[in-house]
Coordinates of C-alpha atoms in Angstrom, one line a residue:
Chain A
M598 CA 0.0 0.0 0.0
A599 CA 2.8 2.4 0.9
A600 CA 4.6 1.3 -2.3
M601 CA 1.3 1.9 -4.2
S602 CA 1.3 5.6 -3.3
L603 CA 5.0 5.9 -4.2
L604 CA 4.2 4.3 -7.6
L605 CA 1.3 6.7 -8.1
R606 CA 3.6 9.6 -7.4
A607 CA 6.2 8.3 -9.8
A608 CA 3.4 7.8 -12.4
A609 CA 2.3 11.4 -12.0
A610 CA 5.9 12.6 -12.3
C611 CA 6.3 10.5 -15.4
G612 CA 3.1 11.8 -16.9
A613 CA 4.1 15.4 -16.2
R614 CA 7.5 14.8 -17.8
R615 CA 5.9 13.1 -20.8
A616 CA 3.4 16.0 -21.2
A617 CA 6.3 18.5 -21.0
S618 CA 8.5 16.5 -23.4
G619 CA 5.5 16.1 -25.7
A620 CA 4.8 19.8 -25.9
A621 CA 8.5 20.6 -26.4
G622 CA 9.5 17.8 -28.7
G623 CA 6.9 17.6 -31.4
T624 CA 6.6 14.6 -33.8
R625 CA 8.7 11.6 -32.8
L626 CA 9.9 9.8 -35.9
S627 CA 11.6 7.0 -34.0
G628 CA 8.4 5.0 -33.3
L629 CA 6.1 4.5 -36.3
T630 CA 2.7 6.1 -35.8
G631 CA 0.8 3.1 -37.1
T632 CA 2.2 0.5 -34.7
A633 CA 0.0 -0.5 -31.8
R634 CA 1.5 0.6 -28.5
L635 CA 0.1 -0.2 -25.1
P636 CA -1.3 2.9 -23.4
G637 CA 0.4 4.4 -20.4
T638 CA 4.0 4.7 -19.4
L639 CA 6.6 2.6 -17.6
V640 CA 7.3 3.7 -14.1
P641 CA 10.4 2.7 -12.2
V642 CA 9.9 -0.1 -9.6
R643 CA 12.1 -0.4 -6.6
H644 CA 14.7 -3.1 -6.7
S645 CA 14.1 -4.2 -10.3
S646 CA 16.0 -2.3 -12.9
S647 CA 14.9 -4.6 -15.7
H648 CA 11.2 -3.7 -16.0
G649 CA 8.9 -1.1 -14.9
K650 CA 5.3 -1.1 -14.0
R651 CA 3.0 0.0 -16.7
M652 CA 0.7 2.7 -15.4
F653 CA -2.4 4.3 -17.0
I654 CA -1.9 8.0 -16.4
I655 CA -5.0 10.1 -15.9
K656 CA -4.5 13.8 -16.8
A657 CA -6.6 16.6 -18.4
T658 CA -7.0 16.4 -22.1
S659 CA -4.5 18.1 -24.4
F660 CA -6.4 17.2 -27.5
Y661 CA -7.9 20.6 -28.2
D662 CA -4.6 22.4 -27.5
K663 CA -2.7 20.1 -29.7
R664 CA -5.2 20.4 -32.4
F665 CA -5.1 24.2 -32.3
L666 CA -1.3 24.2 -32.5
R667 CA -1.4 21.6 -35.4
M668 CA -3.9 23.8 -37.3
L669 CA -1.9 26.9 -36.6
R670 CA 1.3 25.4 -37.9
F671 CA -0.5 24.0 -40.9
Y672 CA -2.2 27.2 -42.1
V673 CA 0.8 29.4 -41.4
F674 CA 3.2 27.1 -43.3
L675 CA 0.7 26.5 -46.1
T676 CA 1.5 30.0 -47.6
G677 CA 4.5 30.7 -45.4
I678 CA 6.8 28.1 -46.9
P679 CA 6.1 29.0 -50.6
A680 CA 6.5 32.7 -49.8
A681 CA 9.8 32.1 -48.0
L682 CA 11.1 29.9 -50.9
F683 CA 10.0 32.5 -53.5
I684 CA 11.6 35.4 -51.5
T685 CA 14.8 33.4 -51.0
Y686 CA 15.0 32.6 -54.8
V687 CA 14.5 36.3 -55.6
N688 CA 17.2 37.4 -53.1
I689 CA 19.7 34.9 -54.2
F690 CA 19.3 34.7 -58.0
I691 CA 18.0 38.2 -58.9
G692 CA 19.4 40.3 -56.1
K693 CA 19.0 43.9 -55.1
A694 CA 19.7 46.9 -57.4
E695 CA 22.9 48.9 -57.2
L696 CA 22.9 52.6 -56.6
A697 CA 24.0 54.6 -59.7
E698 CA 24.1 58.2 -60.8
I699 CA 21.4 59.1 -63.2
P700 CA 23.0 59.1 -66.7
E701 CA 22.9 62.2 -68.8
G702 CA 19.7 62.8 -70.7
Y703 CA 18.1 59.7 -69.2
V704 CA 14.8 60.0 -67.3
P705 CA 14.4 56.9 -65.1
E706 CA 11.0 55.2 -64.8
Y707 CA 9.2 55.7 -61.6
W708 CA 9.9 52.1 -60.4
E709 CA 13.6 52.5 -60.9
Y710 CA 13.8 54.5 -57.7
Y711 CA 13.4 51.4 -55.5
Q712 CA 16.1 48.9 -54.5
H713 CA 14.5 45.5 -53.8
P714 CA 13.2 43.7 -57.0
I715 CA 9.9 42.7 -55.4
T716 CA 9.3 46.4 -54.3
R717 CA 10.1 47.4 -57.9
W718 CA 7.7 44.9 -59.3
I719 CA 4.9 46.0 -56.9
A720 CA 5.6 49.7 -57.8
R721 CA 5.6 48.9 -61.5
Y722 CA 2.5 46.6 -61.8
L723 CA 0.3 47.1 -58.8
L724 CA 0.6 50.7 -57.7
D725 CA 0.1 54.0 -59.5
P726 CA 3.1 56.2 -60.3
P727 CA 3.7 58.7 -57.5
E728 CA 3.2 61.5 -60.1
K729 CA -0.3 60.2 -60.7
D730 CA -1.0 59.9 -57.0
Y731 CA 0.2 63.5 -56.5
E732 CA -2.0 64.7 -59.3
K733 CA -5.0 62.8 -57.9
E734 CA -4.5 64.5 -54.5
M735 CA -4.2 67.9 -56.2
A736 CA -7.4 67.2 -58.2
L737 CA -9.2 66.4 -55.0
L738 CA -8.0 69.6 -53.4
D739 CA -9.0 71.6 -56.5
V740 CA -12.5 70.2 -56.4
E741 CA -12.9 71.0 -52.7
A742 CA -11.4 74.5 -53.1
K743 CA -13.9 75.2 -55.9
K744 CA -16.8 73.9 -53.8
T745 CA -15.8 76.2 -50.8
E746 CA -15.5 79.1 -53.2
L747 CA -19.0 78.5 -54.7
R748 CA -20.5 78.0 -51.3
L749 CA -19.1 81.3 -50.0
K750 CA -20.3 83.1 -53.2
E751 CA -23.8 81.6 -52.7
L752 CA -24.0 82.8 -49.2
Q753 CA -22.8 86.3 -50.2
A754 CA -25.4 86.4 -53.1
R755 CA -28.2 85.4 -50.7
K756 CA -27.2 88.0 -48.2
L757 CA -27.1 90.8 -50.8
M758 CA -30.4 89.8 -52.5
R759 CA -32.2 89.6 -49.3
H760 CA -30.8 92.9 -48.2
R761 CA -31.2 94.8 -51.5
G762 CA -34.3 93.0 -52.8
D763 CA -33.3 93.6 -56.4
G764 CA -32.4 90.0 -57.3
P765 CA -34.4 86.9 -58.5
W766 CA -34.4 85.4 -55.0
Y767 CA -36.5 86.3 -51.9
H768 CA -39.7 87.0 -53.8
Y769 CA -42.7 86.1 -51.7
E770 CA -46.2 85.4 -53.1
T771 CA -48.7 88.0 -52.1
P772 CA -52.5 87.8 -52.8
D773 CA -53.9 89.6 -55.9
K774 CA -54.9 93.2 -55.1
N775 CA -58.2 92.7 -57.1
L776 CA -59.4 90.2 -54.5
I777 CA -59.3 92.8 -51.7
D778 CA -62.8 93.7 -50.5
N779 CA -62.7 97.5 -49.9
S780 CA -66.5 97.7 -49.4
M781 CA -66.2 98.3 -45.6
K782 CA -64.0 101.3 -46.3
A783 CA -66.7 102.9 -48.5
T784 CA -68.6 104.3 -45.5
P785 CA -66.7 106.6 -43.2
D786 CA -68.3 105.6 -39.9
N787 CA -67.0 102.0 -39.4
Chain B
M485 CA 19.2 55.9 -44.3
S486 CA 22.0 57.5 -46.3
E487 CA 25.8 56.9 -46.2
D488 CA 28.4 59.5 -46.0
S489 CA 30.0 59.7 -49.4
D490 CA 33.1 61.3 -47.9
R491 CA 34.9 58.2 -46.7
E492 CA 38.0 60.2 -46.0
A493 CA 36.4 61.0 -42.7
Y494 CA 36.5 57.4 -41.7
K495 CA 39.9 56.4 -42.9
L496 CA 41.9 55.1 -40.0
P497 CA 45.6 56.0 -39.7
P498 CA 48.1 53.2 -40.8
T499 CA 48.8 50.7 -38.0
R500 CA 52.2 50.7 -36.4
T501 CA 52.4 47.1 -35.2
P502 CA 56.1 46.2 -35.1
H503 CA 57.5 43.2 -36.8
S504 CA 58.4 40.6 -34.1
D505 CA 61.6 38.4 -34.2
R506 CA 60.8 35.0 -32.9
I507 CA 63.1 33.6 -30.3
T508 CA 61.1 30.5 -29.2
S509 CA 60.3 27.4 -31.2
V510 CA 56.8 27.1 -29.8
P511 CA 54.3 27.9 -32.6
N512 CA 52.1 30.9 -32.0
P513 CA 48.6 29.5 -31.1
V514 CA 47.0 32.7 -32.6
D515 CA 48.2 31.5 -36.0
L516 CA 46.6 28.1 -35.5
I517 CA 43.3 29.7 -34.4
Q518 CA 43.4 32.1 -37.4
T519 CA 44.0 29.3 -39.9
A520 CA 41.3 27.2 -38.3
F521 CA 38.8 30.1 -38.5
S522 CA 39.7 30.8 -42.1
Y523 CA 39.2 27.2 -43.2
V524 CA 36.1 26.3 -41.1
V525 CA 34.2 29.6 -41.2
D526 CA 35.7 32.1 -43.6
A527 CA 36.3 30.0 -46.8
P528 CA 32.8 28.3 -47.0
I529 CA 31.0 31.6 -46.4
T530 CA 33.1 33.4 -48.9
F531 CA 32.6 30.7 -51.5
V532 CA 28.8 30.8 -51.0
R533 CA 28.7 34.6 -51.1
E534 CA 30.8 34.7 -54.3
W535 CA 28.6 32.1 -56.0
I536 CA 25.6 34.2 -55.1
E537 CA 27.2 37.3 -56.5
R538 CA 28.1 35.5 -59.7
Q539 CA 24.4 34.5 -60.1
Q540 CA 23.4 38.1 -59.5
A541 CA 26.0 39.6 -61.9
K542 CA 24.3 38.0 -64.9
N543 CA 21.5 40.6 -65.0
K544 CA 22.4 43.8 -63.2
F545 CA 20.0 46.6 -62.7
Y546 CA 20.3 49.9 -61.0
Y547 CA 18.3 52.3 -58.8
Y548 CA 18.6 56.0 -58.6
H549 CA 18.0 58.8 -56.2
Q550 CA 15.1 60.9 -57.4
K551 CA 15.8 64.5 -58.2
F552 CA 12.7 66.7 -57.6
R553 CA 12.1 70.0 -59.4
R554 CA 11.9 73.1 -57.3
V555 CA 8.4 74.5 -57.1
P556 CA 7.4 78.0 -55.8
D557 CA 7.8 78.4 -52.0
L558 CA 5.0 79.0 -49.6
S559 CA 6.0 82.6 -49.4
E560 CA 5.4 82.9 -53.2
C561 CA 1.9 81.4 -53.2
L562 CA -1.1 83.5 -53.6
E563 CA -3.7 83.4 -50.8
G564 CA -6.3 80.8 -51.3
D565 CA -4.3 78.9 -53.9
Y566 CA -4.5 75.5 -52.3
L567 CA -2.7 73.7 -55.0
C568 CA 0.3 75.9 -54.6
Y569 CA 0.1 75.3 -50.8
F570 CA 0.1 71.6 -51.4
E571 CA 3.2 71.6 -53.6
A572 CA 5.0 74.0 -51.3
E573 CA 4.2 71.8 -48.3
A574 CA 5.5 68.6 -50.1
Q575 CA 8.7 70.4 -51.0
W576 CA 9.1 71.7 -47.4
R577 CA 8.8 68.1 -46.1
R578 CA 11.3 66.8 -48.5
D579 CA 13.7 69.6 -47.5
R580 CA 13.2 68.8 -43.9
L581 CA 14.1 65.1 -44.5
V582 CA 17.2 66.2 -46.3
D583 CA 18.2 68.5 -43.5
Q584 CA 17.7 65.7 -40.9
Q585 CA 20.0 63.5 -42.9
I586 CA 22.6 66.2 -43.2
V587 CA 22.6 66.6 -39.4
E588 CA 22.8 62.8 -39.0
I589 CA 25.8 62.6 -41.4
I590 CA 27.7 65.3 -39.5
R591 CA 27.0 63.5 -36.2
E592 CA 28.4 60.3 -37.7
R593 CA 31.5 62.1 -38.8
V594 CA 32.1 63.4 -35.2
G595 CA 31.6 59.9 -33.8
A596 CA 34.0 58.4 -36.3
C597 CA 36.5 61.2 -35.5
K598 CA 36.2 60.5 -31.8
H599 CA 36.7 56.7 -32.3
R600 CA 39.7 57.4 -34.5
E601 CA 41.5 59.8 -32.2
G602 CA 40.8 58.0 -29.0
P603 CA 42.0 60.1 -26.0
N604 CA 43.1 63.0 -28.3
H605 CA 39.6 63.8 -29.6
F606 CA 39.1 67.0 -27.6
Q607 CA 41.9 68.7 -29.6
N608 CA 41.9 66.8 -32.9
C609 CA 38.2 66.8 -33.5
A610 CA 37.6 70.4 -32.8
K611 CA 36.7 71.3 -36.5
E612 CA 34.1 68.5 -36.8
M613 CA 32.6 69.4 -33.4
E614 CA 32.4 73.1 -34.4
L615 CA 30.7 72.1 -37.6
L616 CA 28.2 69.9 -35.7
A617 CA 27.4 72.7 -33.3
Q618 CA 26.8 75.1 -36.2
V619 CA 24.6 72.7 -38.1
T620 CA 22.6 71.7 -35.1
K621 CA 22.0 75.3 -34.2
A622 CA 20.9 76.1 -37.7
Y623 CA 18.5 73.1 -37.7
Q624 CA 17.1 74.1 -34.3
D625 CA 16.6 77.6 -35.5
R626 CA 14.7 76.5 -38.6
Y627 CA 12.7 73.4 -37.5
G628 CA 13.3 73.5 -33.8
D629 CA 10.1 73.9 -31.7
L630 CA 7.6 73.4 -34.5
G631 CA 6.5 70.1 -32.9
V632 CA 5.1 66.9 -34.6
H633 CA 2.4 68.9 -36.4
G634 CA 4.8 71.4 -37.8
N635 CA 4.2 72.3 -41.4
A636 CA 5.5 74.8 -44.0
R637 CA 3.1 77.5 -42.7
T638 CA 4.3 77.3 -39.0
C639 CA 7.9 77.2 -40.2
L640 CA 7.3 80.3 -42.3
M641 CA 5.7 82.0 -39.3
K642 CA 8.7 81.0 -37.1
Q643 CA 11.0 82.5 -39.8
K644 CA 9.0 85.7 -39.8
H645 CA 9.3 86.0 -36.0
R646 CA 13.1 85.3 -36.2
M647 CA 13.4 88.2 -38.7
M648 CA 11.4 90.5 -36.5
E649 CA 13.6 89.7 -33.5
E650 CA 16.7 90.3 -35.7
R651 CA 15.3 93.6 -36.8
K652 CA 14.5 94.7 -33.3
A653 CA 18.0 93.7 -32.1
Q654 CA 19.5 95.6 -34.9
A655 CA 17.4 98.7 -34.1
S656 CA 18.2 98.5 -30.4
E657 CA 21.9 98.1 -31.3
S658 CA 22.1 101.0 -33.7
Q659 CA 20.5 103.3 -31.0

């Protein structure tokens, strides 16, 4: 009985060590995954160095954690490894651009101002030239400037027309003067 | 970001290690370590690097530093001309980046000079340190306390205030 509690403690220690080594180690290629292995682990037994006692270790499930890590590694490497291989190929076989003085009479294209070949490709085929971006921004500013100008002019026109009354705005409908009944003003004593 | 093109500033003086006459027959262990390092570490890495450079030398291509045209300054823009403001602002930001790099290069030169001279740097680096002091003072005068939201307009206002102070100082001096 006393030995039983010592065995349980040794089994718990073995299970903890196994869980720790399983989390750190990863796949173990020494034992084939298809072969049937008895569950549990061997726990040292006092006075017998040849065999251990096979214990069934009860611990909380690590299935969901392991599954998460497996899925994480899978989806990260699914695009990560091709991207890493492609970038390595570009860096080794194509290489970065060298800095040079602009030759006389030559106007470089807008992508030739970047060093890395992938940056140059992105600038050339995916992005707009910086001159175009500059002009787009200036066009936006121009439209907004014209809008503010027109709005200020409208406010000024409204103010003046209301004040002076000589413009097409601020005309109010009044009833026709022929509809006014002046009969009560005909006699003086009303 | 940018390298100092004046490498003269970083040239170390020639070494004055004396040639030693050997009197013992014990081999120098430093020689053994150096040969081991060169065979185990240096040669493979150099071989791989040179192979990579041979692959890259087959199709060389170049990149350039862009030269921007000068556009009218903020002080030359008419009021309400927002396009002129935009272009002047962009030019001012480029000029500020250039000035920051200039200060950085002068700082690097002073650091290199100090490293080169060792304990004599107080005397021998005086020119570089004077240059650094002037350049930093100029940068501080122009871009100093504008803050992170500083733009061409606030810089122009700062310049205007500087000129007013100068004029006041001149007027009080002449009195």
